[in-house]
Amino acid sequence: MKASIATRLAVMFAVASLGVFSLVGFALRHVLQRELDRHQLSEVNTRLEYVSMTVNRHGTTEGWKVVRSKLDTLTPSDGSVRYWVLGPDPRFEYGDAPMVLRERLRTQADGPFEIELEGRVMRATVRSIAPKEQRPVVMLVTALDSARFRDTLDAFAGALVALCLAGAALVVLLGHRIAKVGLAPLSSLSQEAQSLSPRDLSQRLRLSPLPRELADLVSSFNGALDRVERAYAQLEGFNADVAHELRTPLANLIGQTQVALAKERTAPQLEEVLLSNLEELERLRAIVNDMLFLARADQGETAPNRVPASAAGEVSKTVEFLEALIEDAGVSVRVDGDAHASFERSLFRRAASNLLLNAVEHSERGAEIVVAIAQQASEVRIAVTNPGEPIPEQHLGRLFDRFYRVDGSRRNSRNNHGLGLSIVKAVAKMHGGTVFVTSTGGRNTVGFTLADVPPITAPHL
Amino acid sequence: MKLLIVEDEAKTAEYLHRGLNEQGYTVDVARTGPDGHALALLHDYDVIVLDVMLPEMDGFAVLRAIRMRKQTPVIMLTARDRIDDRVHGLREGADDYLVKPFSFLELVARLQAVTRRGRAQEPTQLRIGDLEIDLLSRKAYRAGSRLELTAKEFALLALLARREGQILSKTMIAEQVWDMNFDSHTNVVEVAIKRLRAKVDGPHERKLLHTIRGMGYVLEARGDEEAS
């Protein structure tokens, strides 16, 4: 299982805030460092300025004593500020300048520089003081131990890191809490979904108190529930229908056989029972075979033996097959148009035969049934139209359902167990097509389409 | 005709045995795959009826084993009618297959089709009682007078005449005459037979075209005791 959304959000907040804090902290530290540098520099310069006036004023060895004592006074005991005066005449020098400094001053021009002395990093500045009386040119160096500033910077950085981490942690906690609150509608939705019971399939999730983001999800979910409910209702009806269809012949078989065996019968009587049983059994076999066929189509089996053929040719062959029935019913059949496609002929004829039978059954004597075949963009369309009573709207959508009968009675059930049009639908499905039905102006049209599989090169067959 | 049935379901084996015996076949029955395999190799059968679902060794395995040694025609019986099952059986060397529940007539017809191969050419003239059929000129005469038949009616009559005395199921008739190889559940064949009967038997005392209720139709000149 993946981590909860709240946790994920909290972690993402933490990462984001840590990133932002670090960036800000880095920038702050940089600014502070620059300020501290400037500050150090100006302090060094101020001191140098002040001291250089004193040095400048005195040009005698006597006067130099004043300079020494003044510089002594100015030098704090912790050595954080140091002064050196260096020159060619040792009498006019001050402080024990280490070798490193002397070396450095040989090349160092007037101005600020940084140097490490006695293990301390010092910010220093140097100025040449013009000769006066006995004193030659001297170089005045003022140095400031930058440890103080560095310590400040380090303390600041440390505090910054700690604050960043604390801030991120706080964001995690708050983020988690916020996410929880924000996602509250989701958990209430989930509770509501849990309370849906399989016994009442008409239940739906409520849409009204939901934020927009969830409303879409809920309406999709409710749509799925709608479909499940419909499929379930259909399945329930289907089971009842199957049971009914199978129960009738089974009851006949059992009853007749029991009656026959109840007392002694003559051979012709027994033969009669057997013949009747055989009829019932054939009926059962037909239903079972059709149901297996439909089940295979449901499982997604497609027509395996497609060959290029002419739809009109196959329809004509089917009409020829049904000729006797068509004549007996006193109707005529006209085939309009043609299309070439790849399909399994026996399946196609089966579908066409079912459609024609359906049309013949629902036509008055003298009627003309029209089979219109059309080649459309990517499909072949076969529509069988017969004049007849309008089919009420509520039946249209269910006409292809198994065992569905418009009149509700079980008329004609010997030859037609209500699977004819479902088989048409299955055949269409096996060819990537679909079925359609319309009822307008006293003309009923039922038909199917087949996905056209190009290229078709076969001439008219 | 010597025939082997390999079928484990007792009732099925029993009725096939009896029915085919009555059709004039000499029938052996094996109840398991290995038994069937052994019998098939031991004797020379004209045809083998082989169930797919068998204990110990399934029908496909038996078929493979037989095919390594013999080319006896085999009709497979299967309860499943998935396409791949059929293809599988045919690829392994079966000559035909039948899906359960099948009609007994269907099986007999297929047995005849499988064993007919290689037989002498069929005659072009058929005579049943006073019905004469010329398959070449596609004309039929009853008691010397020409019958006016449509092409399909002639095809139907010719089919029944060629299988004189055999019961032909509606499914088979639809398949042979109209090339409709599916159960159409219609009474198309009944109606067509009725029309043919009107033309063939109509005015005549002696009926040739008979309905066997629940099974199909047969064309034969029956004895007087039945005709009366």
XYZ file of C-alpha atoms in Angstrom:
689
model
C 0.000 0.000 0.000
C 1.173 3.493 -0.737
C 1.603 6.031 2.067
C -1.498 8.027 2.887
C -2.099 11.225 0.976
C -1.722 13.257 4.189
C 1.680 11.725 4.871
C 2.774 12.189 1.311
C 1.697 15.808 1.339
C 3.469 16.387 4.676
C 6.690 14.925 3.326
C 6.444 16.993 0.183
C 5.813 20.134 2.257
C 8.857 19.290 4.364
C 11.092 18.877 1.352
C 9.788 22.061 -0.235
C 10.084 24.139 2.930
C 13.569 22.794 3.654
C 14.586 23.829 0.161
C 13.137 27.309 0.505
C 14.548 27.807 4.005
C 18.006 26.703 2.905
C 17.969 29.113 0.010
C 16.878 32.012 2.213
C 19.362 31.016 4.930
C 22.192 30.838 2.449
C 21.326 34.270 1.137
C 21.057 35.711 4.655
C 24.379 34.281 5.641
C 25.962 35.754 2.569
C 24.503 39.186 3.325
C 25.633 38.987 6.937
C 29.135 37.980 5.948
C 29.403 40.924 3.616
C 28.161 43.310 6.295
C 30.560 41.891 8.835
C 33.431 42.268 6.407
C 32.529 45.835 5.767
C 32.221 46.425 9.481
C 35.630 44.915 10.209
C 37.199 46.873 7.481
C 35.765 50.145 8.638
C 36.833 49.426 12.215
C 40.358 48.670 11.098
C 40.370 51.789 8.984
C 38.990 53.956 11.744
C 41.660 52.743 14.155
C 44.357 53.152 11.544
C 43.178 56.662 10.865
C 43.252 57.516 14.530
C 46.642 55.946 15.158
C 48.227 57.280 12.016
C 47.592 60.855 13.204
C 49.583 60.154 16.343
C 52.381 58.451 14.402
C 52.443 61.250 11.916
C 52.803 63.909 14.538
C 55.958 62.536 16.152
C 59.290 62.644 14.351
C 61.753 62.427 17.247
C 62.827 59.553 19.515
C 61.357 61.485 22.393
C 58.075 61.828 20.650
C 58.163 58.145 19.728
C 57.816 57.285 23.410
C 54.458 59.009 23.367
C 53.534 56.998 20.322
C 54.565 53.766 22.039
C 52.598 54.474 25.172
C 49.619 55.554 23.163
C 49.720 52.361 21.097
C 50.231 50.293 24.265
C 47.125 51.852 25.680
C 45.176 51.200 22.550
C 46.214 47.528 22.335
C 43.751 45.411 24.314
C 45.210 42.699 26.476
C 43.460 39.876 24.658
C 45.342 40.768 21.474
C 42.245 41.147 19.406
C 43.622 44.437 18.035
C 47.311 44.823 17.209
C 49.460 47.713 15.990
C 52.803 47.562 14.359
C 55.032 50.256 13.077
C 57.789 49.030 10.844
C 60.546 50.972 9.246
C 64.217 50.943 8.385
C 65.176 52.528 11.765
C 64.468 50.189 14.716
C 64.145 53.226 16.977
C 61.037 54.213 15.204
C 59.367 50.839 15.293
C 56.586 49.434 17.438
C 55.537 45.901 18.299
C 57.338 42.642 17.607
C 56.464 42.175 14.047
C 56.618 38.473 13.150
C 58.573 37.443 10.065
C 55.451 36.590 8.154
C 54.253 40.129 8.458
C 57.580 41.595 7.490
C 57.740 39.331 4.474
C 54.242 40.270 3.526
C 54.827 43.989 3.823
C 57.629 43.843 1.387
C 55.122 43.308 -1.375
C 51.944 44.639 0.178
C 50.775 48.037 -1.062
C 48.874 50.431 1.187
C 45.395 49.138 1.903
C 43.581 46.237 3.532
C 44.763 42.641 3.518
C 44.241 39.458 5.415
C 46.952 37.517 7.159
C 47.367 34.649 9.569
C 49.497 35.447 12.569
C 50.137 33.269 15.603
C 47.249 31.080 14.591
C 44.813 33.941 14.227
C 43.250 35.204 11.076
C 43.671 38.949 11.182
C 42.157 41.602 9.039
C 44.828 44.211 8.626
C 45.434 47.409 6.804
C 48.708 49.184 6.143
C 49.628 52.770 5.469
C 52.947 54.394 4.764
C 53.565 57.407 6.890
C 55.724 60.136 5.381
C 59.082 60.843 7.105
C 59.261 63.609 9.669
C 62.384 65.107 11.315
C 64.525 62.114 12.386
C 61.936 59.504 11.567
C 62.157 57.815 8.206
C 59.188 56.467 6.292
C 57.389 53.915 8.423
C 54.598 51.539 7.727
C 51.742 51.535 10.166
C 49.823 48.276 10.384
C 46.559 47.873 12.215
C 45.182 44.348 12.526
C 41.953 43.096 13.890
C 41.399 39.527 14.946
C 38.466 38.385 12.813
C 37.652 35.477 15.165
C 34.907 37.510 16.766
C 33.238 38.152 13.461
C 33.700 34.565 12.373
C 32.169 33.397 15.634
C 29.202 35.653 15.027
C 28.854 34.288 11.530
C 29.101 30.681 12.736
C 26.577 31.263 15.508
C 24.286 32.863 12.988
C 24.647 29.984 10.526
C 24.099 27.447 13.298
C 20.963 29.221 14.392
C 19.844 29.398 10.792
C 20.237 25.634 10.258
C 18.446 24.884 13.497
C 15.646 27.258 12.608
C 15.351 25.755 9.123
C 15.062 22.256 10.516
C 12.632 23.328 13.199
C 10.624 25.214 10.596
C 10.549 22.209 8.293
C 9.485 19.984 11.145
C 6.753 22.401 11.990
C 5.667 22.456 8.369
C 5.520 18.657 8.391
C 3.310 18.637 11.435
C 1.138 21.467 10.232
C 1.097 20.075 6.706
C -0.053 16.712 7.923
C -2.754 18.336 9.976
C -3.810 20.598 7.086
C -3.868 17.685 4.660
C -5.992 15.715 7.102
C -8.446 18.552 7.392
C -8.368 19.177 3.654
C -8.949 15.536 2.886
C -11.753 15.161 5.377
C -14.391 15.091 2.609
C -12.556 12.124 1.122
C -12.657 10.097 4.278
C -16.300 10.918 4.833
C -16.867 9.866 1.237
C -15.061 6.623 1.874
C -17.218 6.019 4.928
C -20.278 6.680 2.865
C -19.039 4.283 0.171
C -18.494 1.647 2.823
C -22.067 1.959 3.912
C -23.297 1.057 0.409
C -24.889 -2.335 0.728
C -24.970 -4.944 -2.013
C -28.609 -5.589 -1.135
C -29.734 -2.199 -2.313
C -28.143 -1.506 -5.676
C -30.045 1.737 -6.150
C -27.958 3.508 -3.482
C -25.707 6.299 -4.688
C -23.110 8.568 -3.144
C -24.323 12.063 -2.310
C -22.966 14.821 -4.527
C -24.114 18.016 -2.785
C -21.662 18.646 0.088
C -18.596 17.788 -1.924
C -15.779 20.014 -3.133
C -15.509 20.294 -6.898
C -12.506 17.991 -7.213
C -14.400 15.117 -5.651
C -17.706 15.764 -7.355
C -16.331 14.481 -10.666
C -15.019 11.347 -9.029
C -18.300 10.734 -7.281
C -20.364 11.237 -10.390
C -18.089 8.814 -12.303
C -18.435 6.367 -9.461
C -22.191 6.764 -9.438
C -22.161 6.195 -13.183
C -20.296 2.939 -12.616
C -22.885 1.987 -10.003
C -25.626 2.703 -12.541
C -24.033 0.343 -15.000
C -23.512 -2.316 -12.369
C -27.122 -2.022 -11.310
C -28.332 -2.349 -14.869
C -26.052 -5.306 -15.593
C -27.111 -6.931 -12.369
C -30.770 -6.452 -13.081
C -30.245 -7.849 -16.552
C -28.378 -10.827 -15.179
C -31.077 -11.523 -12.649
C -33.729 -11.334 -15.317
C -31.591 -13.459 -17.555
C -31.206 -16.179 -14.943
C -34.938 -16.225 -14.394
C -35.508 -16.426 -18.138
C -33.004 -19.235 -18.584
C -34.535 -21.154 -15.738
C -37.954 -20.660 -17.238
C -36.879 -21.658 -20.731
C -35.156 -24.781 -19.475
C -37.798 -25.665 -16.916
C -40.600 -26.028 -19.407
C -39.010 -28.750 -21.550
C -37.524 -30.434 -18.480
C -40.911 -30.558 -16.802
C -42.393 -32.055 -19.946
C -39.648 -34.640 -20.133
C -39.920 -35.718 -16.513
C -43.702 -35.660 -16.424
C -44.229 -37.509 -19.667
C -41.668 -40.144 -18.845
C -43.133 -40.697 -15.383
C -46.643 -40.983 -16.777
C -45.424 -43.409 -19.422
C -43.719 -45.591 -16.850
C -46.606 -45.499 -14.362
C -48.333 -48.404 -16.034
C -47.790 -50.869 -18.821
C -47.776 -49.244 -22.247
C -47.910 -50.563 -25.740
C -44.935 -50.075 -28.006
C -46.612 -47.313 -30.094
C -47.487 -45.433 -26.888
C -43.908 -45.651 -25.682
C -42.667 -44.613 -29.072
C -44.918 -41.574 -28.901
C -43.383 -40.628 -25.551
C -39.893 -41.058 -26.893
C -40.666 -38.923 -29.920
C -42.122 -36.191 -27.766
C -39.123 -36.402 -25.456
C -36.822 -36.120 -28.428
C -38.501 -32.889 -29.458
C -38.085 -31.451 -25.991
C -34.469 -32.543 -25.898
C -33.778 -30.940 -29.245
C -35.255 -27.763 -27.855
C -32.971 -27.958 -24.835
C -30.004 -28.609 -27.064
C -30.844 -25.598 -29.208
C -31.099 -23.319 -26.157
C -27.876 -24.634 -24.640
C -26.013 -24.275 -27.939
C -27.222 -20.731 -28.412
C -26.328 -19.806 -24.873
C -22.852 -21.238 -25.289
C -22.506 -19.260 -28.463
C -23.562 -16.076 -26.693
C -21.234 -16.815 -23.800
C -18.324 -17.167 -26.183
C -19.159 -13.859 -27.790
C -19.377 -12.327 -24.305
C -15.940 -13.627 -23.499
C -14.629 -11.626 -26.408
C -14.224 -14.368 -28.977
C -14.049 -12.881 -32.450
C -15.009 -14.400 -35.759
C -12.133 -16.725 -36.570
C -12.708 -17.568 -40.212
C -13.192 -14.248 -41.908
C -13.082 -14.263 -45.665
C -13.758 -11.439 -48.093
C -17.307 -11.728 -49.391
C -20.217 -9.768 -50.717
C -22.836 -8.918 -48.129
C -25.607 -8.836 -50.733
C -24.509 -12.256 -51.982
C -24.765 -13.731 -48.521
C -28.092 -12.042 -47.861
C -29.416 -13.446 -51.133
C -28.308 -16.931 -50.152
C -30.072 -16.493 -46.832
C -33.209 -15.289 -48.583
C -33.001 -18.343 -50.810
C -32.796 -20.531 -47.717
C -35.821 -18.857 -46.160
C -37.700 -18.664 -49.458
C -40.311 -21.238 -48.498
C -41.099 -19.401 -45.249
C -41.156 -16.033 -46.972
C -43.560 -17.303 -49.598
C -45.762 -18.952 -47.014
C -45.977 -15.703 -45.111
C -46.974 -13.934 -48.316
C -44.245 -11.319 -48.078
C -41.454 -10.346 -50.436
C -37.853 -9.413 -49.809
C -35.818 -6.861 -51.714
C -32.069 -6.490 -51.310
C -30.752 -2.965 -51.851
C -27.109 -2.093 -52.302
C -24.028 -4.149 -51.616
C -20.794 -3.990 -49.707
C -17.688 -6.090 -49.627
C -16.034 -6.912 -46.381
C -14.259 -9.653 -44.538
C -16.575 -11.674 -42.346
C -17.343 -15.213 -41.336
C -20.017 -16.315 -43.747
C -21.869 -18.777 -41.554
C -22.087 -16.198 -38.746
C -23.210 -13.527 -41.174
C -25.911 -15.791 -42.597
C -27.023 -16.707 -39.129
C -27.462 -13.044 -38.228
C -29.131 -12.230 -41.536
C -31.429 -15.226 -41.161
C -32.468 -14.167 -37.664
C -33.175 -10.612 -38.819
C -35.194 -11.798 -41.802
C -37.170 -14.242 -39.680
C -37.879 -11.481 -37.225
C -39.084 -9.222 -40.031
C -41.198 -11.967 -41.621
C -42.774 -12.776 -38.294
C -43.801 -9.173 -37.730
C -45.074 -8.408 -41.238
C -48.549 -8.592 -42.634
C -49.222 -10.510 -45.828
C -48.275 -8.551 -48.931
C -45.621 -6.537 -47.140
C -42.241 -5.860 -48.662
C -39.179 -6.382 -46.494
C -36.155 -4.350 -47.551
C -32.610 -5.350 -46.733
C -30.468 -2.249 -47.190
C -26.748 -2.830 -47.355
C -24.446 0.155 -47.188
C -20.746 0.592 -47.062
C -19.878 3.403 -44.699
C -16.591 4.924 -43.708
C -15.246 2.012 -41.729
C -18.160 -0.329 -41.469
C -20.686 -2.312 -43.409
C -24.264 -1.712 -42.388
C -27.067 -4.215 -42.912
C -30.544 -2.916 -42.115
C -33.715 -4.970 -42.411
C -36.854 -2.878 -42.641
C -40.422 -4.099 -42.552
C -43.711 -2.225 -42.330
C -45.292 -2.945 -38.998
C -46.751 -1.721 -35.746
C -44.507 0.882 -34.112
C -42.347 -0.649 -31.407
C -42.895 1.268 -28.143
C -39.922 3.321 -27.042
C -39.277 1.348 -23.871
C -38.747 -1.852 -25.839
C -36.344 -0.462 -28.405
C -33.285 -0.450 -26.178
C -33.936 -3.928 -24.859
C -34.797 -5.665 -28.095
C -31.376 -7.313 -28.259
C -31.457 -8.545 -24.671
C -31.589 -12.261 -24.207
C -35.032 -13.783 -23.939
C -36.562 -10.352 -24.291
C -39.968 -10.366 -25.925
C -41.953 -7.286 -26.762
C -45.301 -8.937 -26.199
C -44.242 -10.713 -23.046
C -46.066 -13.859 -24.077
C -44.240 -16.961 -25.149
C -45.838 -17.212 -28.507
C -43.851 -19.137 -31.071
C -41.560 -20.448 -28.416
C -40.961 -23.714 -30.209
C -39.005 -22.160 -33.003
C -37.951 -19.017 -31.321
C -36.744 -18.985 -27.754
C -36.020 -15.289 -27.675
C -32.329 -15.465 -28.464
C -32.530 -14.580 -32.155
C -31.684 -10.904 -31.888
C -29.145 -11.455 -29.108
C -27.369 -13.745 -31.532
C -27.407 -10.976 -34.136
C -25.818 -8.735 -31.541
C -23.216 -11.363 -30.696
C -22.352 -11.831 -34.369
C -21.985 -8.075 -34.811
C -19.778 -7.921 -31.728
C -17.621 -10.769 -32.991
C -17.005 -8.689 -36.110
C -16.293 -5.482 -34.220
C -19.697 -4.069 -35.070
C -22.862 -3.164 -33.270
C -26.644 -3.346 -33.614
C -29.323 -0.720 -34.055
C -33.075 -0.457 -34.160
C -35.477 2.307 -35.197
C -39.227 2.508 -35.424
C -40.658 5.458 -37.342
C -43.580 6.044 -39.635
C -44.855 2.493 -39.451
C -41.512 1.100 -40.552
C -39.383 -0.918 -38.203
C -35.701 -1.264 -38.947
C -33.420 -3.672 -37.160
C -29.864 -4.201 -38.257
C -26.218 -4.634 -37.477
C -22.866 -3.357 -38.584
C -19.582 -5.091 -39.191
C -16.219 -3.410 -38.902
C -14.820 -3.293 -42.383
C -11.431 -4.864 -42.718
C -9.724 -3.429 -45.780
C -8.539 -4.084 -48.362
C -11.246 -6.045 -50.095
C -10.357 -7.078 -53.579
C -12.923 -9.795 -54.171
C -15.262 -9.059 -57.073
C -18.963 -9.607 -56.719
C -19.464 -13.200 -55.643
C -17.401 -51.640 -41.102
C -15.345 -52.002 -37.991
C -15.456 -49.145 -35.564
C -13.827 -48.243 -32.242
C -15.447 -45.992 -29.685
C -13.188 -44.483 -27.016
C -15.506 -42.939 -24.454
C -15.443 -43.051 -20.645
C -19.001 -41.888 -20.022
C -20.918 -45.165 -19.629
C -24.291 -44.037 -20.959
C -22.824 -42.378 -23.995
C -20.657 -45.387 -24.800
C -23.627 -47.691 -24.321
C -26.024 -45.888 -26.629
C -23.380 -45.268 -29.268
C -22.494 -48.945 -29.160
C -26.060 -50.061 -29.551
C -27.034 -47.456 -32.123
C -24.037 -47.973 -34.353
C -24.383 -51.734 -34.060
C -27.895 -51.402 -35.399
C -26.550 -49.268 -38.232
C -24.483 -52.274 -39.261
C -21.138 -51.369 -37.726
C -19.056 -53.831 -35.758
C -18.325 -51.836 -32.649
C -15.576 -52.096 -30.009
C -15.639 -49.857 -26.958
C -12.671 -48.679 -24.910
C -13.265 -46.813 -21.649
C -9.836 -45.240 -21.102
C -7.221 -43.561 -23.237
C -4.588 -46.315 -22.938
C -7.183 -49.033 -23.704
C -8.299 -47.120 -26.760
C -4.744 -46.629 -27.890
C -3.956 -50.330 -27.455
C -7.085 -51.462 -29.316
C -6.508 -48.983 -32.125
C -3.059 -50.402 -32.740
C -4.131 -54.026 -32.317
C -6.962 -54.034 -34.868
C -7.539 -52.337 -38.167
C -10.604 -50.158 -37.683
C -12.356 -48.307 -40.465
C -12.939 -45.365 -38.184
C -12.369 -44.364 -34.549
C -14.732 -42.195 -32.500
C -12.578 -40.551 -29.845
C -13.735 -38.494 -26.878
C -11.442 -35.636 -25.826
C -12.036 -35.791 -22.071
C -10.721 -39.191 -21.053
C -9.180 -40.451 -17.836
C -5.433 -41.198 -17.669
C -4.673 -40.003 -21.182
C -6.769 -37.413 -22.969
C -8.125 -37.701 -26.494
C -5.433 -35.513 -28.026
C -2.702 -37.689 -26.505
C -4.409 -40.869 -27.733
C -4.743 -39.335 -31.186
C -1.063 -38.403 -31.270
C -0.088 -41.879 -30.170
C -2.277 -43.508 -32.822
C -1.030 -41.167 -35.548
C 2.540 -42.271 -34.937
C 1.625 -45.703 -36.229
C -1.641 -45.539 -38.140
C -3.754 -43.300 -40.350
C -7.160 -44.647 -39.287
C -9.815 -41.923 -39.719
C -10.692 -40.343 -36.349
C -13.773 -38.348 -35.344
C -13.255 -36.415 -32.111
C -16.077 -35.813 -29.656
C -15.717 -32.714 -27.540
C -17.867 -31.060 -24.940
C -16.134 -27.775 -25.549
C -16.593 -26.018 -28.816
C -13.909 -23.434 -28.467
C -12.334 -22.792 -31.811
C -8.839 -23.554 -30.569
C -10.029 -26.941 -29.371
C -11.229 -27.798 -32.827
C -8.135 -26.466 -34.477
C -6.038 -28.379 -31.988
C -7.817 -31.637 -32.776
C -7.655 -31.152 -36.509
C -4.008 -30.177 -36.373
C -3.202 -33.313 -34.411
C -4.653 -35.293 -37.263
C -8.343 -35.730 -36.484
C -10.524 -36.059 -39.571
C -13.615 -34.464 -38.092
C -15.043 -33.352 -34.766
C -18.461 -33.248 -33.171
C -19.525 -31.014 -30.331
C -21.541 -32.524 -27.507
C -24.501 -32.593 -27.296
C -24.565 -33.925 -30.835
C -27.363 -35.721 -32.570
C -26.872 -39.388 -33.269
C -27.906 -38.874 -36.881
C -25.184 -36.296 -37.230
C -22.604 -38.763 -36.003
C -23.818 -41.429 -38.425
C -23.668 -38.926 -41.281
C -20.130 -37.930 -40.387
C -19.060 -41.544 -40.029
C -20.368 -42.212 -43.499
C -18.658 -39.127 -44.874
C -15.341 -40.162 -43.368
C -15.545 -43.764 -44.536
C -16.972 -42.944 -47.957
C -13.707 -41.549 -49.193
C -11.989 -43.696 -51.749
C -15.120 -45.601 -52.557
C -16.213 -46.172 -56.132
C -17.800 -43.213 -57.894
C -21.455 -42.701 -57.184
C -23.976 -43.591 -59.860
C -25.533 -40.838 -61.921
C -28.907 -42.538 -62.155
C -30.923 -43.322 -59.059
C -34.098 -45.345 -58.827
C -36.283 -45.636 -55.762
C -39.556 -47.479 -56.406
C -41.008 -45.765 -59.441
C -39.026 -42.584 -58.798
C -36.188 -42.063 -61.223
C -33.553 -39.370 -60.804
C -30.952 -38.378 -63.344
C -28.223 -36.519 -61.513
C -26.502 -35.426 -64.698
C -29.409 -33.840 -66.521
C -30.941 -32.864 -63.155
C -34.329 -34.306 -64.030
C -36.656 -36.472 -61.963
C -39.529 -38.682 -63.050
C -42.235 -40.350 -61.044
C -44.031 -43.253 -62.728
C -42.618 -42.031 -66.006
C -43.849 -38.457 -65.843
C -41.472 -35.549 -65.359
C -41.543 -33.735 -62.006
C -41.359 -29.924 -62.141
C -38.796 -29.147 -59.488
C -36.942 -25.951 -58.660
C -33.170 -26.154 -58.405
C -33.276 -26.338 -54.626
C -36.020 -28.932 -54.657
C -33.976 -31.054 -57.024
C -30.925 -30.689 -54.777
C -33.029 -31.759 -51.816
C -34.451 -34.752 -53.641
C -31.040 -35.776 -54.920
C -29.603 -35.614 -51.410
C -32.372 -37.794 -49.998
C -32.115 -40.209 -52.917
C -28.353 -40.596 -52.579
C -28.863 -41.444 -48.926
C -31.784 -43.721 -49.634
C -33.072 -45.346 -46.479
C -31.007 -43.090 -44.190
C -32.586 -40.591 -41.892
C -31.300 -37.117 -42.647
C -31.545 -34.484 -39.947
C -32.856 -30.997 -40.674
C -29.501 -29.533 -39.757
C -27.742 -31.756 -42.211
C -30.249 -31.036 -44.968
C -29.869 -27.294 -44.410
C -26.122 -27.684 -44.543
C -26.060 -29.827 -47.676
C -28.735 -28.075 -49.703
C -28.445 -24.436 -48.657
C -24.949 -24.378 -47.200
C -26.387 -23.117 -43.900
C -24.218 -24.705 -41.269
C -25.883 -23.564 -38.079
C -28.937 -24.579 -36.106
C -31.489 -22.170 -37.477
C -34.419 -23.320 -35.300
C -36.748 -22.521 -38.180
C -39.142 -24.755 -39.993
C -37.573 -23.876 -43.340
C -36.624 -27.484 -43.986
C -40.065 -28.713 -42.942
C -41.712 -26.334 -45.380
C -39.333 -27.271 -48.180
C -39.951 -30.984 -47.565
C -43.676 -30.387 -47.527
C -43.461 -28.754 -50.953
C -41.228 -31.447 -52.325
C -43.543 -34.074 -50.956
C -46.484 -32.465 -52.707
C -44.651 -32.766 -55.996
C -43.083 -36.195 -55.499
C -45.734 -38.055 -53.555
C -48.768 -35.847 -54.159
C -51.014 -37.895 -56.400
C -49.385 -41.246 -55.766
C -50.705 -44.022 -53.613
C -47.270 -45.136 -52.500
C -45.437 -42.578 -50.434
C -41.655 -42.371 -50.736
C -40.734 -39.355 -48.633
C -41.245 -40.048 -44.926
C -40.935 -37.880 -41.854
C -39.276 -39.416 -38.832
C -40.586 -37.245 -36.069
C -37.953 -35.475 -34.045
C -35.146 -36.808 -36.218
C -35.584 -35.927 -39.814
C -36.555 -37.308 -43.176
C -35.957 -40.419 -45.187
C -36.601 -41.316 -48.798
C -37.309 -44.999 -49.364
C -39.743 -47.387 -50.960
C -41.291 -49.038 -47.936
C -43.039 -52.385 -47.876
C -46.769 -52.563 -48.508
C -47.561 -53.202 -44.864
C -46.148 -49.809 -43.958
C -47.599 -47.972 -46.893
C -51.112 -49.111 -46.263
